[in-house]
PDB file of C-alpha atoms in Angstrom:
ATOM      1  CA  UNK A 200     101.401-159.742  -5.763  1.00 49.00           C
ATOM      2  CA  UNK A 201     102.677-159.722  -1.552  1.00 59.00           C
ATOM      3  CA  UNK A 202     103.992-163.140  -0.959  1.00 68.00           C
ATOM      4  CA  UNK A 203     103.271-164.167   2.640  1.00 81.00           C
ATOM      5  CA  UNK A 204     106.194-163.456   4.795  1.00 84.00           C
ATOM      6  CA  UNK A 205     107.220-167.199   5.270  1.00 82.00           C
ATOM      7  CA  UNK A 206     106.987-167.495   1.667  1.00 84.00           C
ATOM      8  CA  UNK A 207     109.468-164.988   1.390  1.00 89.00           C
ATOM      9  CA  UNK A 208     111.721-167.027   3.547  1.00 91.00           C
ATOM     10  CA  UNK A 209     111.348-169.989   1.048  1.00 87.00           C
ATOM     11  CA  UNK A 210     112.000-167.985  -2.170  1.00 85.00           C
ATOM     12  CA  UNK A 211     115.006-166.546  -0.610  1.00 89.00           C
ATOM     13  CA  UNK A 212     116.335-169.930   0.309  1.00 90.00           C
ATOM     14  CA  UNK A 213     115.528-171.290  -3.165  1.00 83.00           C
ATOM     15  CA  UNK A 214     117.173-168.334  -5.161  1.00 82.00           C
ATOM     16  CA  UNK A 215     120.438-169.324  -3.319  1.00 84.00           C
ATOM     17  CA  UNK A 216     120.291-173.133  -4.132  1.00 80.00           C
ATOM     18  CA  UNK A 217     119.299-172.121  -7.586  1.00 70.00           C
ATOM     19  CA  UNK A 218     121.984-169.574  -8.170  1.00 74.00           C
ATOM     20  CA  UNK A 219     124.354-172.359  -7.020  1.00 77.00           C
ATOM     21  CA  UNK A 220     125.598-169.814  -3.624  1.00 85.00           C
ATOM     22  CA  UNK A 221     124.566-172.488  -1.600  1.00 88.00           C
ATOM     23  CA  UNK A 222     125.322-176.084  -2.363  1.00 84.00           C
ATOM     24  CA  UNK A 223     124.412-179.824  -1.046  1.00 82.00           C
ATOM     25  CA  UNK A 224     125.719-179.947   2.942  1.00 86.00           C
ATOM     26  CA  UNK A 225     125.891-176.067   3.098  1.00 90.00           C
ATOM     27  CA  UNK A 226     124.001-174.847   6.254  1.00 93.00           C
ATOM     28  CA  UNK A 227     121.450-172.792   5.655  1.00 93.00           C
ATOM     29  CA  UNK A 228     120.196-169.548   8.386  1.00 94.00           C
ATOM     30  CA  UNK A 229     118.764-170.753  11.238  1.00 92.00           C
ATOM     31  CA  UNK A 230     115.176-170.679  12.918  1.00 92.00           C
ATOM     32  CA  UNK A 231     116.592-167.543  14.909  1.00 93.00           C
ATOM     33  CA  UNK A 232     118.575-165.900  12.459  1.00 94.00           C
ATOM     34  CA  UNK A 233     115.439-166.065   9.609  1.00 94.00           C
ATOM     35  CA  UNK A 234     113.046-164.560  12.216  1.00 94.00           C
ATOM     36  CA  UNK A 235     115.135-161.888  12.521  1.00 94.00           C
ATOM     37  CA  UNK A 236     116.052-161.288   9.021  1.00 93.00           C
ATOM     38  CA  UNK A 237     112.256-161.271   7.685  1.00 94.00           C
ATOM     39  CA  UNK A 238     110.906-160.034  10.849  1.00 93.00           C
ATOM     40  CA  UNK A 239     108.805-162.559  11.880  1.00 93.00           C
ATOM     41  CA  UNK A 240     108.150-165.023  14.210  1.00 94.00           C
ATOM     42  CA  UNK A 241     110.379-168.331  14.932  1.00 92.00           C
ATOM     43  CA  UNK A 242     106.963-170.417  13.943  1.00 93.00           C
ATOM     44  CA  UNK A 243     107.147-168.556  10.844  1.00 92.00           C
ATOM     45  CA  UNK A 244     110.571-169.260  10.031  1.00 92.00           C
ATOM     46  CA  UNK A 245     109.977-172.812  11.498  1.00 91.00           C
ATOM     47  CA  UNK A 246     107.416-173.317   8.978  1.00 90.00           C
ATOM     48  CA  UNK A 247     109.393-171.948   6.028  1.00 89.00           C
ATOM     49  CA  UNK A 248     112.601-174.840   6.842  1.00 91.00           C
ATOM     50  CA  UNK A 249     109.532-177.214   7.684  1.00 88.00           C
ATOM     51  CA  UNK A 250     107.954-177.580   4.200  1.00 84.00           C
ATOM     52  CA  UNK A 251     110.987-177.155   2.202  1.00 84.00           C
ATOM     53  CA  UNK A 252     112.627-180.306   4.006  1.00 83.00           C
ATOM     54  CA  UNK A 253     108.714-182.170   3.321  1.00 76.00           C
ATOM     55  CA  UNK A 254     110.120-180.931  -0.558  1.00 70.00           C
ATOM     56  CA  UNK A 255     113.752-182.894   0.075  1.00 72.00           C
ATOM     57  CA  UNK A 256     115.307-179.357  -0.525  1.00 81.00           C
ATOM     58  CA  UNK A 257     116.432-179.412   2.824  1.00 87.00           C
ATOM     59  CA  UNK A 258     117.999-181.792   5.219  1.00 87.00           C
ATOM     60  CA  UNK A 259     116.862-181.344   9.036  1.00 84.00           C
ATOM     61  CA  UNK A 260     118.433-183.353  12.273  1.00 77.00           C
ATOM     62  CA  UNK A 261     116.664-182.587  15.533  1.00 71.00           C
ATOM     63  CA  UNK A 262     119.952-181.010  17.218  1.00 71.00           C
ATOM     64  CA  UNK A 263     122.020-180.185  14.079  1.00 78.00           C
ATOM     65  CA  UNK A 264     121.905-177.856  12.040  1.00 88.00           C
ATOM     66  CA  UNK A 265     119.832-177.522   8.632  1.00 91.00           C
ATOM     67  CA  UNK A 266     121.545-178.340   5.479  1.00 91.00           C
ATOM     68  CA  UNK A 267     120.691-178.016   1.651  1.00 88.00           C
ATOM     69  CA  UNK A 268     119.824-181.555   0.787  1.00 81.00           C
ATOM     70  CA  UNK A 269     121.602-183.783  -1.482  1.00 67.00           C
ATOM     71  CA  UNK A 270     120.840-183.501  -5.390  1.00 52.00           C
ATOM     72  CA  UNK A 271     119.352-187.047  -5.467  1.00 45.00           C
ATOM     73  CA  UNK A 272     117.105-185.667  -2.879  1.00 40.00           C
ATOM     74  CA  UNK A 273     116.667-182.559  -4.993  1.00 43.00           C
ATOM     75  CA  UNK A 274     115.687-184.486  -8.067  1.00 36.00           C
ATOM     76  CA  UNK A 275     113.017-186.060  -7.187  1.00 36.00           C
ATOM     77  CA  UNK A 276     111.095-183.316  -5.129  1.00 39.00           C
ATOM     78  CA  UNK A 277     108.297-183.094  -7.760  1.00 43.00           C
ATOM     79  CA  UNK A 278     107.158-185.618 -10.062  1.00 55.00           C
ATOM     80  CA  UNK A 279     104.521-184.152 -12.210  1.00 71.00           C
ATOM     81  CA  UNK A 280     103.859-186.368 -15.267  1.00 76.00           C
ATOM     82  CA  UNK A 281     103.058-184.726 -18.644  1.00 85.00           C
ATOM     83  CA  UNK A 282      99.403-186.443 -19.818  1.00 90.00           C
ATOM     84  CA  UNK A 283     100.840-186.112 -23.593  1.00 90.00           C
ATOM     85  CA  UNK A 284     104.019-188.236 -22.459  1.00 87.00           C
ATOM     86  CA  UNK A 285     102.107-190.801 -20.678  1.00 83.00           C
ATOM     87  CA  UNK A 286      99.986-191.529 -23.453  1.00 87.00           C
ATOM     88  CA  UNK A 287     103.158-191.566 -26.290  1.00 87.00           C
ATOM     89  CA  UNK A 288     104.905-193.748 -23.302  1.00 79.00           C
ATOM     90  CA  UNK A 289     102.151-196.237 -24.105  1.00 78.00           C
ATOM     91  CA  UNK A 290     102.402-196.339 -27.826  1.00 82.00           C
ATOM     92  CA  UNK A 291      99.436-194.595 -28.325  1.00 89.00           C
ATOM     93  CA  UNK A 292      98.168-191.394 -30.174  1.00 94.00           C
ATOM     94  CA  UNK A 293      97.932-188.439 -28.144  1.00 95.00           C
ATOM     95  CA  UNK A 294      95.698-184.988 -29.334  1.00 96.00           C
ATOM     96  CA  UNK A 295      94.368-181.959 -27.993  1.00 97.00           C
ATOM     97  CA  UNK A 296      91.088-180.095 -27.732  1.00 97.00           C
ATOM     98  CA  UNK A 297      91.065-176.259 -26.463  1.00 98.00           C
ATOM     99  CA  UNK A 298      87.746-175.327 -25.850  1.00 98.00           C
ATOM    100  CA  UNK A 299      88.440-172.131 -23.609  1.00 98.00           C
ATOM    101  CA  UNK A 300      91.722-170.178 -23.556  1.00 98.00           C
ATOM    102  CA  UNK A 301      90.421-166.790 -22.007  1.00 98.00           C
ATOM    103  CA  UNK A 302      90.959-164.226 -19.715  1.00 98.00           C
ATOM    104  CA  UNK A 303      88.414-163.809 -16.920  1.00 97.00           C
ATOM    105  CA  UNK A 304      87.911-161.842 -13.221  1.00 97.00           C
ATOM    106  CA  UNK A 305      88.955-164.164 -10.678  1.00 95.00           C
ATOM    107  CA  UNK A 306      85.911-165.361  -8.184  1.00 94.00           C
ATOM    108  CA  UNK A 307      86.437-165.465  -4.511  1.00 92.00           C
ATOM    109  CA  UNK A 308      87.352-168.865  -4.804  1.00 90.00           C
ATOM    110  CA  UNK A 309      89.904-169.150  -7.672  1.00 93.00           C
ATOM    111  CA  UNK A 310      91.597-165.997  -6.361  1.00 92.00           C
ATOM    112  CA  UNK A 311      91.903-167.732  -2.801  1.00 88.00           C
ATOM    113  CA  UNK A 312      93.450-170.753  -4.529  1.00 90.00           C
ATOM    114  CA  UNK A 313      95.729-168.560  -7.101  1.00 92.00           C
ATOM    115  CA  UNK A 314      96.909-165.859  -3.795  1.00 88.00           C
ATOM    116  CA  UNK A 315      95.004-163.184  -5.833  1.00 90.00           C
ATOM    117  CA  UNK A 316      92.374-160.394  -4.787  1.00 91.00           C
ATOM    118  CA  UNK A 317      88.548-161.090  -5.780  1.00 92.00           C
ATOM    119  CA  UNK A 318      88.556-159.016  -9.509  1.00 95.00           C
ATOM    120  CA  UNK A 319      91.731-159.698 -10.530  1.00 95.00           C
ATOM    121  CA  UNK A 320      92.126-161.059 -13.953  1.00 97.00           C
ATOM    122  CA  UNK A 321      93.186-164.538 -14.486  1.00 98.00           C
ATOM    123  CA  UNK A 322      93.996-166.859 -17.276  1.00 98.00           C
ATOM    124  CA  UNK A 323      91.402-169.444 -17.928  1.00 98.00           C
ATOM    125  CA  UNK A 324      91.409-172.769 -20.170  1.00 98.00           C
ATOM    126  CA  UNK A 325      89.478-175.385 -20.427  1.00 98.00           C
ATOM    127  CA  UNK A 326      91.524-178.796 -22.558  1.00 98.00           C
ATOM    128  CA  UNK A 327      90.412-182.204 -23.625  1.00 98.00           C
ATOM    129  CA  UNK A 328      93.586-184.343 -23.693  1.00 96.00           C
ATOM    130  CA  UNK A 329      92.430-187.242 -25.978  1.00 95.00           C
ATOM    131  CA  UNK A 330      94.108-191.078 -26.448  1.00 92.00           C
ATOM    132  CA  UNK A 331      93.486-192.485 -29.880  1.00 92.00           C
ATOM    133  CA  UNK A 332      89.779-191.936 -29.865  1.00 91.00           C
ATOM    134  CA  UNK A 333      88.836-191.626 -25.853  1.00 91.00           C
ATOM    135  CA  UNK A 334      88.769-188.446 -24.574  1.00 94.00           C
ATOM    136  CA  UNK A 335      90.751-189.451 -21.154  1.00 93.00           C
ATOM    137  CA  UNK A 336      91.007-185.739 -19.526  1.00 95.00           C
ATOM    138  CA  UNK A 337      88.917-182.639 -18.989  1.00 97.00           C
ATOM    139  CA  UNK A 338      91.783-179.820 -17.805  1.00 97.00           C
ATOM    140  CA  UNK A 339      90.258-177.165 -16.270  1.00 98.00           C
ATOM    141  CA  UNK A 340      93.181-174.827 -15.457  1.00 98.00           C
ATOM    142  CA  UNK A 341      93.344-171.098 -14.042  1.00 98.00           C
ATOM    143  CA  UNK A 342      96.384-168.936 -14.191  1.00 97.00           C
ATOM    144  CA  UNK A 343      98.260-166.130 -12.722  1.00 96.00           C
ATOM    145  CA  UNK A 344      99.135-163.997 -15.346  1.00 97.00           C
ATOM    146  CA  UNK A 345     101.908-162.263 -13.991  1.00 94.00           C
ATOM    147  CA  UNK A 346     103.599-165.782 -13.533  1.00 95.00           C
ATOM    148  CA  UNK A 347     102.864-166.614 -17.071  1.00 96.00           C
ATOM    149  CA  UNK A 348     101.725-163.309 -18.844  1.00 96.00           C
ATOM    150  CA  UNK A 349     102.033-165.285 -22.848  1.00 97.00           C
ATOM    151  CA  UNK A 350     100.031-168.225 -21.683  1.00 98.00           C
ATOM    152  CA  UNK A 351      96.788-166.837 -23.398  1.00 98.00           C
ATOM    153  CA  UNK A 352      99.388-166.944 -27.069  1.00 97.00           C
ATOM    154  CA  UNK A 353     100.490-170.292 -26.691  1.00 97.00           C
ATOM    155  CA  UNK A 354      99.187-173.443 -29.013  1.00 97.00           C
ATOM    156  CA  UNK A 355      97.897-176.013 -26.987  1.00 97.00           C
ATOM    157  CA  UNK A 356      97.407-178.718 -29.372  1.00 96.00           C
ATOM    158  CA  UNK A 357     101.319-178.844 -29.515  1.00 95.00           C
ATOM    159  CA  UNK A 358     102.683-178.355 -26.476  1.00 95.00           C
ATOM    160  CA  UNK A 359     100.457-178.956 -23.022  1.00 96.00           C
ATOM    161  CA  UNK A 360      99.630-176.352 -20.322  1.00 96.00           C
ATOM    162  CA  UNK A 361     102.142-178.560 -18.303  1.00 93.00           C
ATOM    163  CA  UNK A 362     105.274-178.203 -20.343  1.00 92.00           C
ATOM    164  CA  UNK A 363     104.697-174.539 -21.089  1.00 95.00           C
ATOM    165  CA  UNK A 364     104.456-173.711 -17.080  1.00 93.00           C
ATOM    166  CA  UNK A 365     107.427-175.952 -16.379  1.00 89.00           C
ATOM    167  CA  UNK A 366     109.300-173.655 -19.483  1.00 89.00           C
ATOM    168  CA  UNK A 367     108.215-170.145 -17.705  1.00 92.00           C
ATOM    169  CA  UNK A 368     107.632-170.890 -14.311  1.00 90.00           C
ATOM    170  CA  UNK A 369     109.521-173.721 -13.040  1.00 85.00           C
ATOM    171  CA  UNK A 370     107.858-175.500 -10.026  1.00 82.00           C
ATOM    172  CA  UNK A 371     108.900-175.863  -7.031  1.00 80.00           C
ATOM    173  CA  UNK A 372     105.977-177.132  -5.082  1.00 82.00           C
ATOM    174  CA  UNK A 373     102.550-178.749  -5.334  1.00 84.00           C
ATOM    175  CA  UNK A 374      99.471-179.615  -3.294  1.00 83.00           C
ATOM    176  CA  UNK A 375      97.425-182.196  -4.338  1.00 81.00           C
ATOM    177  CA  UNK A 376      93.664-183.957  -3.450  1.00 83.00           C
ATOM    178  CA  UNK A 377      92.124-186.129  -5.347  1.00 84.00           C
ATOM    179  CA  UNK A 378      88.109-186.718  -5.209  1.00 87.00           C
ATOM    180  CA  UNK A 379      86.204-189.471  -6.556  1.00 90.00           C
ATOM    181  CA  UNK A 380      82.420-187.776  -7.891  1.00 92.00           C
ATOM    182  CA  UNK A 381      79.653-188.012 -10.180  1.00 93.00           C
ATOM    183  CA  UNK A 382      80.002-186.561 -13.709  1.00 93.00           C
ATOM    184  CA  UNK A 383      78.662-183.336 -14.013  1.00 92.00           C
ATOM    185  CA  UNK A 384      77.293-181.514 -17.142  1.00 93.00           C
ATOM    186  CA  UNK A 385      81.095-180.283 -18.167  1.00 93.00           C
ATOM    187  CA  UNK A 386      82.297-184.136 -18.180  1.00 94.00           C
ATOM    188  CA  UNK A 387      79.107-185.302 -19.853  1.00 94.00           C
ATOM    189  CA  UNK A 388      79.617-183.135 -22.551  1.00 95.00           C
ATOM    190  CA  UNK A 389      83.394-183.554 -23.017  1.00 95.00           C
ATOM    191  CA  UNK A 390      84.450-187.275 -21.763  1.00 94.00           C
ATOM    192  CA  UNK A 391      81.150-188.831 -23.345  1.00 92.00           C
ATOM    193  CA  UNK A 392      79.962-189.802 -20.227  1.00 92.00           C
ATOM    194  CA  UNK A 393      76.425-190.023 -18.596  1.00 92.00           C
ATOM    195  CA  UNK A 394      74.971-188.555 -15.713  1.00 89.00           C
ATOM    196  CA  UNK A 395      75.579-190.538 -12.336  1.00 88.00           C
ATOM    197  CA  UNK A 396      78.920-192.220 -13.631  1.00 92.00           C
ATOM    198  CA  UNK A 397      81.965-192.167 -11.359  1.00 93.00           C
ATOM    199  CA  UNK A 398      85.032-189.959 -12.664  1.00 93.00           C
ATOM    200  CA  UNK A 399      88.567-189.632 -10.813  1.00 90.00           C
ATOM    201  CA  UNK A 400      89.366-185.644 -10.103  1.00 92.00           C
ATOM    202  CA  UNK A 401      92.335-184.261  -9.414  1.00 90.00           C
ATOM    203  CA  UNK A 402      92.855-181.109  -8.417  1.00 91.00           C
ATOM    204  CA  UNK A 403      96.632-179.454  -8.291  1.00 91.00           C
ATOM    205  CA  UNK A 404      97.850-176.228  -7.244  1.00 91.00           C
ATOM    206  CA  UNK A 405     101.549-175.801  -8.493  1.00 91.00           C
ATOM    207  CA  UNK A 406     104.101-173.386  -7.447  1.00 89.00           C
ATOM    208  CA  UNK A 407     107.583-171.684  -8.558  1.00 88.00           C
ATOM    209  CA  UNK A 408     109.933-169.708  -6.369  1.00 82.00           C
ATOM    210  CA  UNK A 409     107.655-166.548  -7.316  1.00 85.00           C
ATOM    211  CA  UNK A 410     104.686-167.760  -6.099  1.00 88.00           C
ATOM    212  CA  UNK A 411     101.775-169.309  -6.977  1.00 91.00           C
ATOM    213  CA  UNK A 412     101.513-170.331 -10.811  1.00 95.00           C
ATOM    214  CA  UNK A 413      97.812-172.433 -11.362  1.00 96.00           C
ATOM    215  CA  UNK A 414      95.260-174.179 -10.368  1.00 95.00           C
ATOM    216  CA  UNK A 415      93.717-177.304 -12.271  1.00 96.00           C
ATOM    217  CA  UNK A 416      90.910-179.353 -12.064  1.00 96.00           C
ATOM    218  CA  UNK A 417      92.266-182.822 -14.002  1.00 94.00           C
ATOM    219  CA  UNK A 418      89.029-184.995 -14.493  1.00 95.00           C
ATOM    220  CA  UNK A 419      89.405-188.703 -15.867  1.00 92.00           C
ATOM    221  CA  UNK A 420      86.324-191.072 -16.400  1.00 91.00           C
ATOM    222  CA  UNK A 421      86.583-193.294 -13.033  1.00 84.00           C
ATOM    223  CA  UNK A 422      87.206-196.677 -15.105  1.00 76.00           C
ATOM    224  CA  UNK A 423      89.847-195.456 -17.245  1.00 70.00           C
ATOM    225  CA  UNK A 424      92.213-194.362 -14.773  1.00 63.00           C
ATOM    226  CA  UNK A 425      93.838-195.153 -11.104  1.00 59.00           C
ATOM    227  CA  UNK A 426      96.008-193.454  -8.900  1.00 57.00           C
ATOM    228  CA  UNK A 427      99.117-194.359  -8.342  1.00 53.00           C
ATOM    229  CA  UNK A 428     102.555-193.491  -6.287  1.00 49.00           C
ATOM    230  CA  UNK A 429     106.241-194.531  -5.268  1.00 45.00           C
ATOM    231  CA  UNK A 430     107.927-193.950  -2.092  1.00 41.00           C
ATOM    232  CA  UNK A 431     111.592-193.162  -1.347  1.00 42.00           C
ATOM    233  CA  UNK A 432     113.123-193.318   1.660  1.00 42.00           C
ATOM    234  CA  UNK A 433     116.052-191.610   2.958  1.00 43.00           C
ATOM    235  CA  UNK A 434     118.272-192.651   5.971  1.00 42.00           C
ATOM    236  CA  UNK A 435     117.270-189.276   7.938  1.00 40.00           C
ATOM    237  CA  UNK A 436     114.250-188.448   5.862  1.00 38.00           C
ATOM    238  CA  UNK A 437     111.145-190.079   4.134  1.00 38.00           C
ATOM    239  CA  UNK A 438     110.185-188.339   0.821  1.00 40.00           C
ATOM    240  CA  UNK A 439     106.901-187.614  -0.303  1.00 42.00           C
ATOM    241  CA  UNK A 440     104.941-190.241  -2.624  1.00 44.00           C
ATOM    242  CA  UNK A 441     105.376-188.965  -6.278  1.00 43.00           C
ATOM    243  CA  UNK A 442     101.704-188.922  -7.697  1.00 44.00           C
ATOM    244  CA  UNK A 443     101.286-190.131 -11.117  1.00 43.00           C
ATOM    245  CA  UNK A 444      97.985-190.869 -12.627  1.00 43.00           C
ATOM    246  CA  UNK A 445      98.355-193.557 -14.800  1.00 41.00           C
ATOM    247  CA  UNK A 446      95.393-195.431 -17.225  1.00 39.00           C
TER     248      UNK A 446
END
């Protein structure tokens, strides 16, 4: 799978912060010298050292040069919580359902979202993630295999599509939206819900230094969770809001 060319830029600068060859303060290439390097544009390149500072990776001063951010900074780039740990968290039983754990041909649409052609094959699951007796989550999830080619072997009532990717594909980046709608016949049938009743969706598409790892749809019955967030602010830079859903 062809990254895009200022994705290439970001891996590159990644793989050197994770291989430790370039450490908090160290400047990193400039606008200039990455255009030339990957051949591209300076908007490119701009774009590139843009959304990894958004990520707190990187540290940029309008006249200075651009430095690999502090590990506090680091540290708290992505907050994804785990569903199974928020519920334990809470002193309450947490279970699984797996309904669909396939492998399908990507639509238009899910290959747009996964960086794949129309046809290719994807991973596909479909989860219930229960508390004590209410099913709180319908996880629709597709994959890229080649990001996580054993996803289709693992157990899902042990361990959650969430920990597995973080084990195989550590992420680096995430998108979110969240939606409020009307159940449809999928959350009917799986959250016990009725038609017309308002449910909370979230959809995420997550990222590792190799590109683009899955996309989820993570539906909740509207009156059983609420979105939440936490803001920290740097002296030079204001971090993104951590997203947590939590009941």
């Amino acid at each position: 799978m062809a990254q895009s060319k200022y994705q290439q830029i970001k891996t590159h600068i990644l793989a050197h912060i994770e291989s430790g060859q370039w450490s908090q303060g160290d400047v990193v290439p400039s606008e200039n010298q990455l255009a030339q390097s990957f051949a591209v544009s300076r908007m490119t390149a701009r774009r590139a050292l843009q959304e990894l500072a958004d990520q707190g990776v990187l540290q940029r001063n309008q006249g200075a040069a651009t430095c690999v951010a502090s590990l506090k900074n680091q540290s708290s780039m992505l907050q994804i919580r785990n569903i199974a740990d928020e519920i334990r968290e809470r002193q309450h039983r947490y279970r699984a359902r797996v309904i669909v754990l396939e492998s399908q041909e990507a639509d238009k649409q899910i290959a747009l979202r996964l960086g794949l052609t129309a046809g290719s094959p994807v991973y596909h699951s479909l989860i219930c993630h229960w508390q004590d007796e209410v099913a709180l989550q319908l996880e629709q999830r597709f994959i890229n295999p080649l990001l996580a080619p054993d996803y289709l072997q693992q157990d899902f009532t042990r361990i959650t599509p969430h920990e597995y990717l973080c084990s195989v594909a550590p992420l680096t980046e995430a998108e979110h939206r969240v939606e409020a709608i009307l159940a449809d016949a999928l959350t009917q049938q799986y959250l016990a819900m009725q038609a017309g009743e308002p449910c909370l969706r979230l959809q995420r598409t997550t990222w590792s230094r190799d590109g683009i790892v899955s996309h989820a749809l993570l539906t909740h019955p509207g009156n059983k969770y609420q979105l939440g967030g936490h803001l920290t602010f740097q002296p030079s830079q204001a971090q993104k809001p951590a997203q947590t859903l939590e009941k």
